[in-house]
Tab-separated table of C-alpha atoms in Angstrom:
chain	number	residue	atom	x	y	z
A	1	TYR	CA	89.061	-219.871	-142.036
A	2	LYS	CA	91.701	-218.503	-144.412
A	3	ASN	CA	93.490	-216.777	-141.529
A	4	TRP	CA	93.457	-220.009	-139.537
A	5	THR	CA	94.751	-222.012	-142.514
A	6	LEU	CA	97.568	-219.555	-143.225
A	7	ALA	CA	98.586	-219.526	-139.564
A	8	ASN	CA	98.873	-223.317	-139.577
A	9	GLU	CA	100.825	-223.367	-142.839
A	10	LEU	CA	103.345	-220.937	-141.353
A	11	ASP	CA	103.408	-222.888	-138.080
A	12	GLU	CA	102.230	-219.731	-136.350
A	13	ALA	CA	98.824	-221.016	-135.274
A	14	HIS	CA	97.436	-219.067	-132.352
A	15	LEU	CA	94.131	-219.315	-130.542
A	16	GLY	CA	93.707	-215.594	-131.117
A	17	THR	CA	92.775	-216.301	-134.731
A	18	SER	CA	89.297	-217.025	-133.357
A	19	TYR	CA	88.961	-213.294	-132.726
A	20	TYR	CA	88.695	-212.675	-136.468
A	21	VAL	CA	85.329	-214.429	-136.321
A	22	LEU	CA	84.311	-212.465	-133.228
A	23	PHE	CA	85.124	-209.079	-134.773
A	24	MET	CA	83.315	-209.923	-138.018
A	25	PHE	CA	80.184	-211.025	-136.163
A	26	PRO	CA	78.766	-207.488	-135.569
A	27	ILE	CA	78.482	-206.774	-139.298
A	28	ILE	CA	76.506	-209.974	-139.817
A	29	LEU	CA	74.150	-208.893	-137.021
A	30	LEU	CA	72.983	-206.140	-139.366
A	31	SER	CA	71.488	-208.695	-141.727
A	32	PRO	CA	67.676	-208.435	-141.994
A	33	TYR	CA	67.459	-212.231	-142.179
A	34	LYS	CA	67.127	-213.968	-138.826
A	35	TRP	CA	68.512	-217.300	-140.043
A	36	ILE	CA	71.755	-215.594	-141.087
A	37	ARG	CA	72.078	-213.874	-137.708
A	38	TYR	CA	71.374	-217.109	-135.828
A	39	MET	CA	73.845	-219.102	-137.926
A	40	ALA	CA	76.506	-216.452	-137.330
A	41	LEU	CA	75.749	-216.559	-133.603
A	42	ILE	CA	76.165	-220.349	-133.496
A	43	ILE	CA	79.345	-220.346	-135.576
A	44	THR	CA	80.958	-217.539	-133.570
A	45	GLY	CA	80.072	-219.201	-130.271
A	46	ALA	CA	81.375	-222.578	-131.466
A	47	VAL	CA	84.674	-221.080	-132.641
A	48	LEU	CA	85.233	-219.230	-129.358
A	49	PHE	CA	84.332	-222.278	-127.263
A	50	SER	CA	86.652	-224.527	-129.241
A	51	SER	CA	89.502	-222.005	-128.864
A	52	PHE	CA	89.147	-221.935	-125.056
A	53	LYS	CA	89.829	-218.189	-125.087
A	54	ARG	CA	88.441	-216.960	-121.773
A	55	GLY	CA	88.667	-213.301	-122.674
A	56	GLY	CA	86.953	-213.840	-126.012
A	57	LEU	CA	84.128	-215.824	-124.443
A	58	ILE	CA	83.532	-213.259	-121.717
A	59	ALA	CA	83.583	-210.408	-124.248
A	60	PHE	CA	81.221	-212.339	-126.537
A	61	VAL	CA	78.686	-213.023	-123.781
A	62	LEU	CA	78.791	-209.509	-122.325
A	63	GLY	CA	78.603	-208.070	-125.829
A	64	LEU	CA	75.447	-210.076	-126.492
A	65	ILE	CA	73.946	-208.910	-123.196
A	66	ALA	CA	74.647	-205.286	-124.111
A	67	TYR	CA	73.264	-205.857	-127.606
A	68	LEU	CA	70.029	-207.397	-126.364
A	69	PHE	CA	69.527	-204.762	-123.684
A	70	VAL	CA	69.930	-201.841	-126.078
A	71	LYS	CA	67.890	-203.467	-128.826
A	72	GLU	CA	64.995	-204.780	-126.782
A	73	VAL	CA	64.806	-202.216	-123.989
A	74	LEU	CA	66.275	-198.878	-125.092
A	75	ILE	CA	65.332	-198.959	-128.778
A	76	GLU	CA	62.004	-200.814	-128.749
A	77	ARG	CA	61.050	-199.457	-125.296
A	78	LYS	CA	58.446	-202.091	-124.533
A	79	PHE	CA	58.003	-203.757	-121.149
A	80	LYS	CA	57.553	-207.167	-122.710
A	81	ARG	CA	60.899	-206.661	-124.379
A	82	LEU	CA	62.461	-206.425	-120.929
A	83	ILE	CA	60.947	-209.781	-120.014
A	84	LEU	CA	62.212	-211.287	-123.276
A	85	PHE	CA	65.620	-209.796	-122.556
A	86	VAL	CA	65.793	-211.518	-119.160
A	87	ILE	CA	64.615	-214.807	-120.694
A	88	ALA	CA	67.196	-214.488	-123.476
A	89	ILE	CA	70.018	-213.939	-120.987
A	90	PHE	CA	68.892	-216.908	-118.900
A	91	THR	CA	68.629	-219.080	-122.016
A	92	LEU	CA	72.072	-217.998	-123.144
A	93	PHE	CA	73.534	-218.877	-119.756
A	94	ILE	CA	71.906	-222.330	-119.797
A	95	ALA	CA	73.183	-222.955	-123.329
A	96	ILE	CA	76.724	-222.057	-122.280
A	97	VAL	CA	76.551	-224.349	-119.251
A	98	ILE	CA	75.257	-227.245	-121.368
A	99	ILE	CA	77.902	-226.803	-124.058
A	100	ASP	CA	80.634	-226.499	-121.433
A	101	ASN	CA	79.388	-229.668	-119.737
A	102	ILE	CA	79.516	-231.546	-123.047
A	103	MET	CA	83.093	-230.332	-123.513
A	104	GLY	CA	84.112	-231.625	-120.083
A	105	ASN	CA	83.809	-228.330	-118.151
A	106	ILE	CA	86.955	-227.008	-119.788
A	107	ILE	CA	85.693	-223.444	-120.096
A	108	SER	CA	84.264	-223.128	-116.588
A	109	SER	CA	87.408	-224.598	-115.040
A	110	ARG	CA	89.573	-222.075	-116.913
A	111	ILE	CA	87.376	-219.166	-115.857
A	112	LEU	CA	87.311	-220.302	-112.228
A	113	ASN	CA	91.076	-220.659	-112.385
A	114	ILE	CA	91.581	-216.962	-113.122
A	115	ARG	CA	92.122	-216.155	-109.431
A	116	GLU	CA	94.864	-218.781	-109.177
A	117	ASP	CA	96.711	-218.085	-112.430
A	118	GLY	CA	96.135	-214.323	-112.418
A	119	GLY	CA	94.533	-214.451	-115.840
A	120	SER	CA	97.438	-216.437	-117.333
A	121	GLY	CA	99.862	-214.221	-115.420
A	122	ARG	CA	98.361	-210.947	-116.639
A	123	ASP	CA	98.368	-209.424	-113.159
A	124	GLN	CA	102.162	-209.668	-113.037
A	125	VAL	CA	102.461	-208.372	-116.594
A	126	TRP	CA	100.347	-205.307	-115.776
A	127	VAL	CA	102.316	-204.535	-112.619
A	128	THR	CA	105.620	-204.919	-114.454
A	129	THR	CA	104.495	-202.675	-117.331
A	130	TRP	CA	103.202	-200.013	-114.948
A	131	ASN	CA	106.537	-199.991	-113.112
A	132	MET	CA	108.285	-199.531	-116.462
A	133	ILE	CA	106.007	-196.586	-117.261
A	134	GLN	CA	106.774	-194.950	-113.913
A	135	LYS	CA	110.483	-195.188	-114.684
A	136	SER	CA	110.019	-193.386	-118.005
A	137	TYR	CA	111.018	-189.737	-118.033
A	138	GLY	CA	111.312	-186.731	-120.297
A	139	GLU	CA	111.173	-187.543	-123.994
A	140	GLN	CA	110.439	-191.219	-123.329
A	141	PHE	CA	107.336	-190.343	-121.332
A	142	VAL	CA	106.066	-187.876	-123.936
A	143	PHE	CA	106.850	-189.783	-127.141
A	144	GLY	CA	107.249	-193.343	-125.834
A	145	HIS	CA	109.903	-195.986	-126.360
A	146	GLY	CA	108.917	-197.109	-129.850
A	147	TYR	CA	107.120	-199.949	-131.552
A	148	ASN	CA	106.829	-203.153	-129.511
A	149	ALA	CA	109.092	-201.653	-126.848
A	150	THR	CA	107.105	-203.184	-123.988
A	151	GLU	CA	107.893	-206.710	-125.110
A	152	LYS	CA	111.507	-205.877	-125.944
A	153	LEU	CA	112.289	-204.078	-122.676
A	154	SER	CA	110.119	-205.984	-120.208
A	155	PRO	CA	111.994	-208.396	-117.929
A	156	LEU	CA	109.118	-210.807	-118.597
A	157	GLY	CA	109.636	-210.559	-122.345
A	158	LEU	CA	105.907	-209.970	-122.859
A	159	SER	CA	103.682	-207.214	-124.171
A	160	ALA	CA	101.470	-205.308	-121.732
A	161	HIS	CA	98.348	-207.392	-122.497
A	162	ASN	CA	96.457	-204.122	-122.130
A	163	ASP	CA	96.126	-201.561	-124.910
A	164	PHE	CA	96.098	-198.581	-122.560
A	165	LEU	CA	99.377	-199.588	-120.924
A	166	GLU	CA	100.871	-200.624	-124.254
A	167	MET	CA	100.022	-197.289	-125.896
A	168	LEU	CA	101.369	-195.293	-122.962
A	169	PHE	CA	104.722	-197.087	-122.807
A	170	ASN	CA	105.307	-197.630	-126.530
A	171	TYR	CA	104.016	-194.349	-127.930
A	172	GLY	CA	103.994	-191.958	-124.975
A	173	VAL	CA	101.438	-189.769	-123.295
A	174	ILE	CA	100.514	-187.864	-126.478
A	175	SER	CA	99.425	-191.000	-128.334
A	176	PHE	CA	97.799	-192.297	-125.150
A	177	VAL	CA	95.611	-189.183	-124.966
A	178	PHE	CA	94.525	-189.657	-128.575
A	179	TYR	CA	93.710	-193.302	-127.833
A	180	VAL	CA	91.541	-192.280	-124.870
A	181	ILE	CA	89.810	-189.702	-127.079
A	182	LEU	CA	89.048	-192.507	-129.561
A	183	HIS	CA	87.152	-194.404	-126.852
A	184	ILE	CA	85.351	-191.238	-125.785
A	185	GLN	CA	84.233	-190.582	-129.356
A	186	PHE	CA	82.916	-194.143	-129.672
A	187	ILE	CA	80.904	-193.751	-126.470
A	188	LYS	CA	79.586	-190.298	-127.433
A	189	GLN	CA	78.348	-191.549	-130.791
A	190	ILE	CA	76.649	-194.531	-129.164
A	191	PHE	CA	74.682	-192.263	-126.805
A	192	VAL	CA	73.707	-189.982	-129.689
A	193	GLU	CA	72.444	-192.940	-131.723
A	194	ILE	CA	70.538	-194.319	-128.724
A	195	ARG	CA	68.723	-190.995	-128.360
A	196	GLU	CA	67.835	-191.103	-132.044
A	197	ARG	CA	66.783	-194.766	-131.695
A	198	ASN	CA	69.007	-195.779	-134.575
A	199	LYS	CA	68.405	-199.415	-135.475
A	200	ALA	CA	72.135	-199.993	-135.944
A	201	VAL	CA	73.083	-198.864	-132.429
A	202	PRO	CA	72.710	-202.300	-130.732
A	203	THR	CA	75.375	-203.627	-133.076
A	204	MET	CA	77.534	-200.592	-132.368
A	205	VAL	CA	77.231	-201.305	-128.645
A	206	PHE	CA	78.198	-204.951	-129.182
A	207	THR	CA	81.252	-203.897	-131.188
A	208	TYR	CA	82.442	-201.367	-128.639
A	209	THR	CA	81.842	-203.780	-125.763
A	210	ILE	CA	84.151	-206.433	-127.207
A	211	PHE	CA	86.619	-203.742	-128.283
A	212	PHE	CA	86.871	-202.254	-124.792
A	213	LEU	CA	86.943	-205.549	-122.892
A	214	LEU	CA	89.609	-207.110	-125.084
A	215	SER	CA	91.603	-203.876	-124.937
A	216	MET	CA	91.724	-204.291	-121.163
A	217	ILE	CA	93.033	-207.876	-121.170
A	218	SER	CA	94.701	-208.187	-124.562
A	219	HIS	CA	95.450	-206.069	-127.625
A	220	VAL	CA	93.199	-204.729	-130.354
A	221	ILE	CA	94.456	-201.335	-131.471
A	222	VAL	CA	97.993	-202.608	-132.194
A	223	TYR	CA	96.758	-205.767	-133.932
A	224	PRO	CA	95.047	-206.253	-137.336
A	225	TRP	CA	91.771	-206.643	-135.411
A	226	ALA	CA	91.698	-202.838	-135.215
A	227	SER	CA	91.044	-202.771	-138.962
A	228	LEU	CA	87.962	-204.932	-138.414
A	229	ILE	CA	86.712	-202.469	-135.785
A	230	ALA	CA	87.265	-199.588	-138.215
A	231	MET	CA	85.528	-201.455	-141.039
A	232	SER	CA	82.533	-202.315	-138.849
A	233	TRP	CA	82.190	-198.735	-137.620
A	234	GLY	CA	82.323	-197.522	-141.220
A	235	VAL	CA	79.436	-199.829	-142.073
A	236	PHE	CA	77.466	-198.587	-139.046
A	237	ASN	CA	77.924	-194.987	-140.156
A	238	SER	CA	76.757	-195.865	-143.654
A	239	VAL	CA	73.437	-197.191	-142.362
A	240	GLN	CA	72.783	-194.875	-139.410
A	241	LYS	CA	70.500	-192.589	-141.451
A	242	ASP	CA	68.396	-195.494	-142.710
A	243	THR	CA	65.000	-195.353	-140.973
A	244	SER	CA	63.460	-198.378	-142.681
A	245	THR	CA	62.464	-201.462	-140.718
A	246	LYS	CA	65.102	-203.582	-142.440
A	247	ILE	CA	68.516	-202.020	-142.388
A	248	ASN	CA	69.995	-201.650	-145.850
A	249	ILE	CA	73.712	-202.433	-145.783
A	250	THR	CA	74.217	-202.367	-149.546
A	251	THR	CA	75.382	-198.759	-149.270
């Protein structure tokens, strides 16, 4: 709310401020109290719906699906959990349809319009950025063109709207490799925690899901949202050794 207020005061309001709520949501999922988790779920969903951010909504829904699957199927490992998982997904879908209908089908129309508008022109942005990368050579390819170079040098005057392309053009192949390694390390830790049936791993999966998806269609690593990812992952690592039924996040 404070971020949204400040953005309006500076006349820099942007629908992306809703992502602050989305990236804070995983930490609240660690709460042992169901009513807190449910309230956070409702508030996060309401904020994303009201912002009409297609990417955020898709990441939110797919993140929840991944969270429920890991929690109910891989961690608990009970057949009835699988049935509950399917019911939960169906219920979530119905809830989204009902809310969208109340709002005049704004969300569904925007999602269905992706093929026509190319994801708000992202397809053209990606092609343009990739062509710029191919034209890079020598030192520019290795070390990049510098901070925010994609937006400054692009004939479209836009950033890459993709963290992988943005990192490669702005900071070169060396930084790009480190960025890829970051994703690999996230994935490796998730699989390790799944094998150990860590109770925090469903939340880790949710966090990485939204991180990866939004990295593909927007920016995370070059925005302040990256600090929220780092903070969440720090919390997950602080509780990963806790084997109690209720996860203690006071550490």
